[in-house]
Amino acid sequence: MQNIDQIYINGQFVTPHGSEEFALFNPTTEATIGRVRLADERDAEQAIAAAKAAFPAWSRTTKEARLAVLERMYLAVQAREADLLEAIVTEYGAPASRSQWMATWPAQTIRQAMVTLERFEFVEQAGRARVVMTPLGVAGLITPWNSDAGFICSKLATAMAAGCTAVIKPRRDERLADANY
């Protein structure tokens, strides 16, 4: 049984201040397969403060620097595809073909954000005006109930490519698949 009792704030895994927990179940066997400790309001405030503090430096990074970070993220996520596949089969009970696609999708979304960033021009001419696209602040990323790992990677990679820092709020009943990322 896997226990998810860490959250990621300010570049490190920490134990949440929140103490509420819930059980994860295998839908096929109805067996308990894990427990999740939830973050609380204090944890959210710390995550937001950390993202705000990191924003000025991250928003000034070059396209090349962002691409380098996204490449490392892509390789790290791709290296965990087998773990994600196992979690998907265990917690969703999805057929093998669907599970395989769901396991590769998170890394693919990061690669798509990289391709978009490579091609994107942050400065463009609009008639006589020069338009400069600039990051606006911390992105609040809320994920839906299905396929969180893919949505987390897609939304985070897109925010990072745009020069924004982010705070991720997965659905309340976070799954094992999400903990892999």
Coordinates of N, CA and C in Angstrom, one line a residue:
M1 N 0.8 -1.2 0.0 CA 0.0 0.0 0.0 C 0.9 1.2 0.0
Q2 N 0.5 2.2 -0.8 CA 1.3 3.4 -1.0 C 0.7 4.6 -0.2
N3 N 1.5 5.2 0.6 CA 1.0 6.4 1.4 C 1.6 7.7 0.7
I4 N 0.8 8.6 0.4 CA 1.2 9.9 -0.2 C 1.1 10.9 0.9
D5 N 2.2 11.2 1.5 CA 2.2 12.1 2.6 C 3.2 13.3 2.5
Q6 N 3.5 13.6 1.2 CA 4.4 14.8 1.0 C 3.7 15.6 -0.1
I7 N 4.0 16.9 0.0 CA 3.6 17.9 -1.1 C 4.9 18.6 -1.5
Y8 N 4.8 19.2 -2.7 CA 6.0 19.9 -3.2 C 5.8 21.4 -3.1
I9 N 6.6 22.1 -2.3 CA 6.5 23.5 -2.1 C 7.9 24.1 -2.1
N10 N 8.1 25.1 -2.9 CA 9.4 25.9 -2.9 C 10.6 25.0 -3.2
G11 N 10.4 24.1 -4.2 CA 11.6 23.2 -4.6 C 11.9 22.0 -3.7
Q12 N 11.0 21.7 -2.8 CA 11.3 20.5 -2.0 C 10.0 19.8 -1.5
F13 N 10.1 18.5 -1.3 CA 9.0 17.8 -0.7 C 8.9 18.0 0.8
V14 N 7.7 18.3 1.2 CA 7.5 18.6 2.6 C 6.2 17.9 3.1
T15 N 6.2 17.7 4.4 CA 5.0 17.1 5.0 C 3.9 18.2 5.1
P16 N 2.7 17.9 4.7 CA 1.7 18.9 4.8 C 1.3 19.3 6.2
H17 N 0.9 20.5 6.4 CA 0.4 21.0 7.7 C -0.9 20.3 7.9
G18 N -1.7 20.1 6.9 CA -3.0 19.5 7.0 C -2.9 18.1 7.5
S19 N -3.9 17.6 8.2 CA -3.8 16.3 8.8 C -4.9 15.4 8.2
E20 N -5.9 15.9 7.4 CA -6.9 15.1 6.9 C -6.4 14.1 5.9
E21 N -6.9 12.8 6.0 CA -6.4 11.8 5.1 C -7.7 11.1 4.5
F22 N -7.4 10.4 3.4 CA -8.5 9.5 2.8 C -7.8 8.4 2.1
A23 N -8.6 7.3 1.9 CA -8.1 6.1 1.3 C -8.3 6.1 -0.2
L24 N -7.4 5.4 -0.9 CA -7.5 5.2 -2.3 C -7.9 3.7 -2.5
F25 N -8.8 3.5 -3.5 CA -9.3 2.1 -3.7 C -9.0 1.7 -5.2
N26 N -8.8 0.4 -5.3 CA -8.7 -0.3 -6.6 C -10.2 -0.5 -7.0
P27 N -10.6 0.0 -8.2 CA -12.0 -0.1 -8.5 C -12.4 -1.5 -8.9
T28 N -11.4 -2.3 -9.3 CA -11.6 -3.7 -9.7 C -11.9 -4.6 -8.5
T29 N -11.0 -4.5 -7.5 CA -11.0 -5.3 -6.3 C -11.7 -4.7 -5.1
E30 N -11.8 -3.4 -5.2 CA -12.3 -2.6 -4.0 C -11.4 -2.6 -2.8
A31 N -10.2 -3.1 -3.0 CA -9.2 -3.1 -2.0 C -8.6 -1.7 -1.8
T32 N -8.2 -1.4 -0.5 CA -7.5 -0.2 -0.3 C -6.1 -0.3 -0.8
I33 N -5.7 0.7 -1.6 CA -4.3 0.6 -2.2 C -3.4 1.7 -1.8
G34 N -4.0 2.6 -1.0 CA -3.1 3.7 -0.5 C -3.9 4.7 0.3
R35 N -3.1 5.6 0.9 CA -3.7 6.7 1.7 C -3.1 8.0 1.2
V36 N -3.8 9.1 1.3 CA -3.4 10.4 0.9 C -3.6 11.4 2.0
R37 N -2.5 12.1 2.4 CA -2.6 13.2 3.4 C -2.8 14.5 2.6
L38 N -3.9 15.2 2.9 CA -4.3 16.4 2.2 C -3.6 17.6 2.7
A39 N -3.3 18.6 1.8 CA -2.8 19.9 2.2 C -4.0 20.7 2.8
D40 N -3.7 21.7 3.5 CA -4.8 22.6 4.0 C -4.5 24.0 3.6
E41 N -5.3 24.9 4.1 CA -5.2 26.3 3.7 C -3.8 26.9 4.0
R42 N -3.2 26.5 5.1 CA -1.8 27.0 5.4 C -0.8 26.5 4.4
D43 N -1.0 25.3 4.0 CA -0.1 24.7 2.9 C -0.3 25.5 1.6
A44 N -1.5 25.8 1.3 CA -1.8 26.5 0.1 C -1.2 27.9 0.1
E45 N -1.3 28.6 1.2 CA -0.7 29.9 1.4 C 0.8 29.8 1.2
Q46 N 1.4 28.8 1.8 CA 2.9 28.7 1.6 C 3.3 28.4 0.2
A47 N 2.5 27.6 -0.5 CA 2.8 27.3 -1.9 C 2.6 28.6 -2.8
I48 N 1.6 29.3 -2.5 CA 1.4 30.6 -3.3 C 2.5 31.6 -3.0
A49 N 2.9 31.7 -1.7 CA 4.0 32.6 -1.4 C 5.3 32.2 -2.1
A50 N 5.6 30.9 -2.1 CA 6.8 30.5 -2.7 C 6.7 30.8 -4.2
A51 N 5.6 30.5 -4.9 CA 5.4 30.8 -6.3 C 5.6 32.3 -6.6
K52 N 5.0 33.1 -5.7 CA 5.1 34.6 -5.9 C 6.6 35.0 -5.8
A53 N 7.3 34.4 -4.8 CA 8.7 34.8 -4.6 C 9.6 34.4 -5.8
A54 N 9.2 33.2 -6.4 CA 10.0 32.7 -7.5 C 9.7 33.4 -8.9
F55 N 8.5 34.0 -8.9 CA 8.1 34.6 -10.2 C 9.0 35.7 -10.8
P56 N 9.5 36.7 -10.0 CA 10.3 37.7 -10.7 C 11.5 37.1 -11.4
A57 N 12.2 36.2 -10.8 CA 13.4 35.6 -11.5 C 13.0 34.7 -12.7
W58 N 11.9 33.8 -12.5 CA 11.5 32.9 -13.6 C 11.0 33.7 -14.7
S59 N 10.2 34.8 -14.5 CA 9.6 35.5 -15.6 C 10.7 36.2 -16.5
R60 N 11.9 36.4 -15.9 CA 12.9 37.0 -16.7 C 13.8 36.0 -17.4
T61 N 13.6 34.7 -17.3 CA 14.4 33.7 -18.0 C 14.2 33.8 -19.5
T62 N 15.3 33.4 -20.2 CA 15.2 33.4 -21.6 C 14.4 32.2 -22.1
K63 N 14.1 32.3 -23.4 CA 13.4 31.1 -24.0 C 14.3 29.9 -23.9
E64 N 15.6 30.0 -24.1 CA 16.5 28.9 -24.1 C 16.6 28.3 -22.7
A65 N 16.6 29.2 -21.7 CA 16.6 28.6 -20.3 C 15.3 27.9 -20.0
R66 N 14.2 28.4 -20.4 CA 12.9 27.7 -20.2 C 12.9 26.4 -20.9
L67 N 13.4 26.4 -22.1 CA 13.5 25.1 -22.9 C 14.4 24.1 -22.2
A68 N 15.5 24.5 -21.6 CA 16.4 23.6 -20.9 C 15.7 23.0 -19.7
V69 N 14.9 23.8 -18.9 CA 14.2 23.3 -17.8 C 13.1 22.3 -18.2
L70 N 12.4 22.7 -19.3 CA 11.3 21.8 -19.8 C 11.9 20.5 -20.3
E71 N 13.1 20.5 -20.9 CA 13.7 19.3 -21.4 C 14.0 18.4 -20.2
R72 N 14.5 18.9 -19.1 CA 14.8 18.1 -17.9 C 13.5 17.5 -17.4
M73 N 12.5 18.3 -17.3 CA 11.2 17.9 -16.9 C 10.6 16.8 -17.8
Y74 N 10.7 17.0 -19.1 CA 10.3 15.9 -20.0 C 11.0 14.6 -19.8
L75 N 12.3 14.7 -19.7 CA 13.1 13.4 -19.4 C 12.7 12.8 -18.1
A76 N 12.5 13.6 -17.1 CA 12.2 13.0 -15.8 C 10.8 12.3 -15.8
V77 N 9.8 13.0 -16.5 CA 8.5 12.4 -16.6 C 8.5 11.1 -17.5
Q78 N 9.3 11.2 -18.6 CA 9.4 10.0 -19.5 C 10.0 8.9 -18.7
A79 N 10.9 9.1 -17.9 CA 11.6 8.0 -17.1 C 10.6 7.3 -16.1
R80 N 9.5 8.0 -15.8 CA 8.6 7.4 -14.8 C 7.3 6.8 -15.5
E81 N 7.4 6.6 -16.8 CA 6.2 6.1 -17.5 C 5.8 4.7 -17.1
A82 N 6.7 3.8 -16.7 CA 6.4 2.5 -16.3 C 5.7 2.6 -14.9
D83 N 6.1 3.5 -14.0 CA 5.4 3.7 -12.7 C 4.0 4.2 -12.9
L84 N 3.9 5.1 -13.9 CA 2.6 5.7 -14.1 C 1.7 4.6 -14.7
L85 N 2.2 3.8 -15.6 CA 1.4 2.8 -16.2 C 0.8 1.8 -15.1
E86 N 1.7 1.4 -14.2 CA 1.3 0.6 -13.1 C 0.2 1.2 -12.3
A87 N 0.4 2.5 -12.0 CA -0.6 3.2 -11.2 C -2.0 3.3 -11.9
I88 N -1.9 3.6 -13.2 CA -3.2 3.7 -14.0 C -3.9 2.4 -14.0
V89 N -3.2 1.3 -14.2 CA -3.9 0.0 -14.2 C -4.5 -0.3 -12.9
T90 N -3.8 0.0 -11.8 CA -4.2 -0.3 -10.4 C -5.4 0.6 -10.0
E91 N -5.3 1.9 -10.3 CA -6.4 2.8 -9.8 C -7.5 3.0 -10.7
Y92 N -7.3 2.9 -12.0 CA -8.4 3.1 -12.9 C -9.0 1.8 -13.5
G93 N -8.2 0.8 -13.5 CA -8.7 -0.5 -14.1 C -8.8 -0.3 -15.6
A94 N -8.1 0.6 -16.2 CA -8.2 0.8 -17.6 C -7.6 -0.3 -18.4
P95 N -8.2 -0.6 -19.7 CA -7.6 -1.6 -20.5 C -6.1 -1.2 -20.9
A96 N -5.4 -2.2 -21.2 CA -3.9 -2.0 -21.5 C -3.7 -1.0 -22.5
S97 N -4.4 -1.0 -23.6 CA -4.1 0.0 -24.7 C -4.4 1.4 -24.2
R98 N -5.5 1.6 -23.5 CA -5.8 3.0 -22.9 C -4.8 3.4 -21.9
S99 N -4.4 2.4 -21.0 CA -3.4 2.7 -20.0 C -2.1 3.1 -20.6
Q100 N -1.7 2.4 -21.6 CA -0.4 2.8 -22.3 C -0.4 4.2 -22.8
W101 N -1.5 4.6 -23.4 CA -1.6 6.0 -23.9 C -1.6 7.0 -22.8
M102 N -2.3 6.7 -21.7 CA -2.4 7.6 -20.6 C -1.0 7.7 -19.9
A103 N -0.2 6.7 -20.0 CA 1.1 6.8 -19.3 C 2.1 7.6 -20.2
T104 N 1.9 7.6 -21.5 CA 2.9 8.4 -22.3 C 2.4 9.8 -22.5
W105 N 1.1 10.1 -22.4 CA 0.6 11.4 -22.6 C 1.2 12.5 -21.8
P106 N 1.5 12.4 -20.5 CA 2.1 13.5 -19.7 C 3.4 14.0 -20.4
A107 N 4.3 13.1 -20.7 CA 5.6 13.5 -21.3 C 5.3 14.2 -22.7
Q108 N 4.4 13.6 -23.4 CA 4.1 14.2 -24.7 C 3.6 15.7 -24.6
T109 N 2.8 16.0 -23.6 CA 2.3 17.3 -23.4 C 3.4 18.3 -23.1
I110 N 4.4 17.8 -22.4 CA 5.6 18.7 -22.1 C 6.3 19.0 -23.4
R111 N 6.5 17.9 -24.2 CA 7.2 18.1 -25.5 C 6.4 19.1 -26.4
Q112 N 5.1 19.0 -26.4 CA 4.3 19.9 -27.2 C 4.5 21.4 -26.7
A113 N 4.5 21.6 -25.4 CA 4.8 22.9 -24.9 C 6.2 23.4 -25.3
M114 N 7.1 22.5 -25.4 CA 8.5 22.9 -25.8 C 8.5 23.3 -27.3
V115 N 7.8 22.5 -28.1 CA 7.7 22.9 -29.6 C 7.0 24.2 -29.7
T116 N 5.9 24.5 -29.0 CA 5.2 25.7 -29.1 C 6.1 26.9 -28.7
L117 N 6.9 26.7 -27.6 CA 7.8 27.7 -27.1 C 8.9 28.0 -28.1
E118 N 9.4 27.0 -28.7 CA 10.5 27.2 -29.7 C 10.0 28.1 -30.8
R119 N 8.8 28.0 -31.2 CA 8.2 28.7 -32.4 C 7.6 30.0 -32.0
F120 N 7.4 30.2 -30.7 CA 6.6 31.4 -30.3 C 7.5 32.7 -30.2
E121 N 6.9 33.7 -30.8 CA 7.6 35.0 -30.7 C 6.9 35.9 -29.6
F122 N 7.7 36.3 -28.7 CA 7.2 37.1 -27.6 C 7.1 38.6 -27.9
V123 N 7.7 39.0 -29.0 CA 7.6 40.3 -29.5 C 7.1 40.3 -30.9
E124 N 6.0 41.1 -31.2 CA 5.5 41.1 -32.6 C 5.1 42.6 -32.9
Q125 N 5.1 42.8 -34.2 CA 4.7 44.1 -34.7 C 3.2 44.1 -35.0
A126 N 2.5 45.0 -34.6 CA 1.0 45.1 -34.9 C 0.8 46.5 -35.5
G127 N 1.0 46.7 -36.8 CA 0.9 48.0 -37.4 C 2.1 48.8 -36.9
R128 N 1.9 49.9 -36.3 CA 3.0 50.7 -35.9 C 3.4 50.4 -34.4
A129 N 2.6 49.6 -33.8 CA 2.8 49.2 -32.4 C 3.7 48.0 -32.3
R130 N 4.5 48.0 -31.2 CA 5.3 46.8 -30.9 C 4.6 46.1 -29.7
V131 N 4.2 44.9 -29.8 CA 3.5 44.2 -28.8 C 4.5 43.2 -28.1
V132 N 4.6 43.3 -26.8 CA 5.5 42.4 -26.1 C 4.7 41.6 -25.1
M133 N 4.7 40.3 -25.3 CA 4.0 39.3 -24.4 C 4.9 39.1 -23.2
T134 N 4.3 39.4 -22.0 CA 5.0 39.2 -20.8 C 4.2 38.4 -19.8
P135 N 4.9 37.6 -19.0 CA 4.3 36.8 -18.0 C 3.6 37.7 -17.0
L136 N 2.4 37.3 -16.5 CA 1.6 38.1 -15.6 C 1.7 37.8 -14.1
G137 N 2.1 36.5 -13.8 CA 2.1 36.2 -12.4 C 2.0 34.7 -12.2
V138 N 1.6 34.3 -11.0 CA 1.5 32.9 -10.6 C 0.2 32.3 -11.3
A139 N 0.4 31.2 -11.9 CA -0.8 30.5 -12.5 C -1.3 29.5 -11.5
G140 N -2.6 29.5 -11.3 CA -3.3 28.6 -10.4 C -3.8 27.5 -11.3
L141 N -3.3 26.3 -11.1 CA -3.6 25.1 -12.0 C -4.5 24.1 -11.3
I142 N -5.7 24.0 -11.7 CA -6.7 23.1 -11.2 C -7.0 22.0 -12.1
T143 N -6.8 20.8 -11.7 CA -7.0 19.6 -12.6 C -8.3 19.0 -12.4
P144 N -8.8 18.4 -13.5 CA -10.1 17.7 -13.4 C -10.0 16.3 -12.8
W145 N -11.0 15.6 -12.7 CA -11.0 14.3 -12.0 C -10.4 13.2 -12.9
N146 N -10.3 13.4 -14.2 CA -9.8 12.3 -15.0 C -8.4 12.7 -15.6
S147 N -7.5 11.7 -15.6 CA -6.2 11.9 -16.2 C -5.4 13.1 -15.6
D148 N -5.3 13.1 -14.3 CA -4.6 14.3 -13.7 C -3.2 14.4 -14.1
A149 N -2.4 13.3 -14.2 CA -1.0 13.4 -14.5 C -0.8 14.1 -15.8
G150 N -1.6 13.8 -16.8 CA -1.5 14.5 -18.1 C -1.8 16.0 -18.0
F151 N -2.9 16.3 -17.3 CA -3.3 17.7 -17.2 C -2.3 18.5 -16.3
I152 N -1.8 17.8 -15.3 CA -0.8 18.5 -14.5 C 0.4 18.9 -15.4
C153 N 1.0 17.9 -16.1 CA 2.1 18.2 -16.9 C 1.8 19.2 -18.0
S154 N 0.7 19.1 -18.7 CA 0.3 20.0 -19.7 C 0.2 21.4 -19.2
K155 N -0.5 21.6 -18.1 CA -0.7 23.0 -17.6 C 0.5 23.5 -17.0
L156 N 1.3 22.7 -16.3 CA 2.6 23.2 -15.7 C 3.6 23.6 -16.8
A157 N 3.7 22.7 -17.8 CA 4.7 23.0 -18.9 C 4.3 24.3 -19.6
T158 N 3.0 24.5 -19.9 CA 2.5 25.7 -20.6 C 2.8 26.9 -19.8
A159 N 2.5 26.9 -18.5 CA 2.7 28.0 -17.6 C 4.2 28.4 -17.6
M160 N 5.0 27.3 -17.4 CA 6.5 27.6 -17.3 C 7.0 28.1 -18.7
A161 N 6.5 27.6 -19.8 CA 6.9 28.1 -21.1 C 6.6 29.6 -21.2
A162 N 5.5 30.0 -20.7 CA 5.0 31.4 -20.8 C 5.8 32.3 -19.8
G163 N 6.6 31.7 -18.9 CA 7.3 32.5 -17.9 C 6.6 32.7 -16.6
C164 N 5.6 31.9 -16.3 CA 4.9 32.0 -15.1 C 5.3 30.8 -14.1
T165 N 5.2 31.1 -12.9 CA 5.3 30.1 -11.8 C 3.9 29.6 -11.6
A166 N 3.8 28.5 -10.8 CA 2.5 27.9 -10.7 C 2.3 27.2 -9.4
V167 N 1.0 27.1 -9.0 CA 0.6 26.3 -7.9 C -0.4 25.3 -8.4
I168 N -0.2 24.0 -8.2 CA -1.1 23.0 -8.7 C -2.1 22.5 -7.6
K169 N -3.3 22.5 -8.0 CA -4.4 21.9 -7.0 C -5.0 20.7 -7.7
P170 N -4.5 19.5 -7.5 CA -5.2 18.4 -8.1 C -6.5 18.1 -7.4
R171 N -7.3 17.3 -8.0 CA -8.6 17.0 -7.5 C -8.5 16.5 -6.0
R172 N -9.5 16.6 -5.3 CA -9.4 16.2 -3.9 C -8.9 14.8 -3.6
D173 N -9.4 13.9 -4.4 CA -9.1 12.5 -4.2 C -7.9 12.1 -5.1
E174 N -6.8 12.8 -4.9 CA -5.5 12.6 -5.7 C -5.3 11.1 -5.8
R175 N -4.8 10.7 -6.9 CA -4.5 9.3 -7.2 C -3.0 9.0 -7.1
L176 N -2.7 7.7 -7.1 CA -1.3 7.3 -7.2 C -0.6 7.8 -8.4
A177 N -1.3 7.9 -9.5 CA -0.8 8.3 -10.8 C -0.3 9.8 -10.6
D178 N -1.0 10.6 -9.9 CA -0.6 12.0 -9.7 C 0.6 12.1 -8.8
A179 N 0.8 11.2 -7.9 CA 1.9 11.3 -7.0 C 3.2 11.0 -7.7
N180 N 3.1 10.3 -8.9 CA 4.3 10.0 -9.6 C 4.9 11.3 -10.2
Y181 N 4.2 12.4 -10.2 CA 4.6 13.6 -10.8 C 4.7 14.7 -9.8

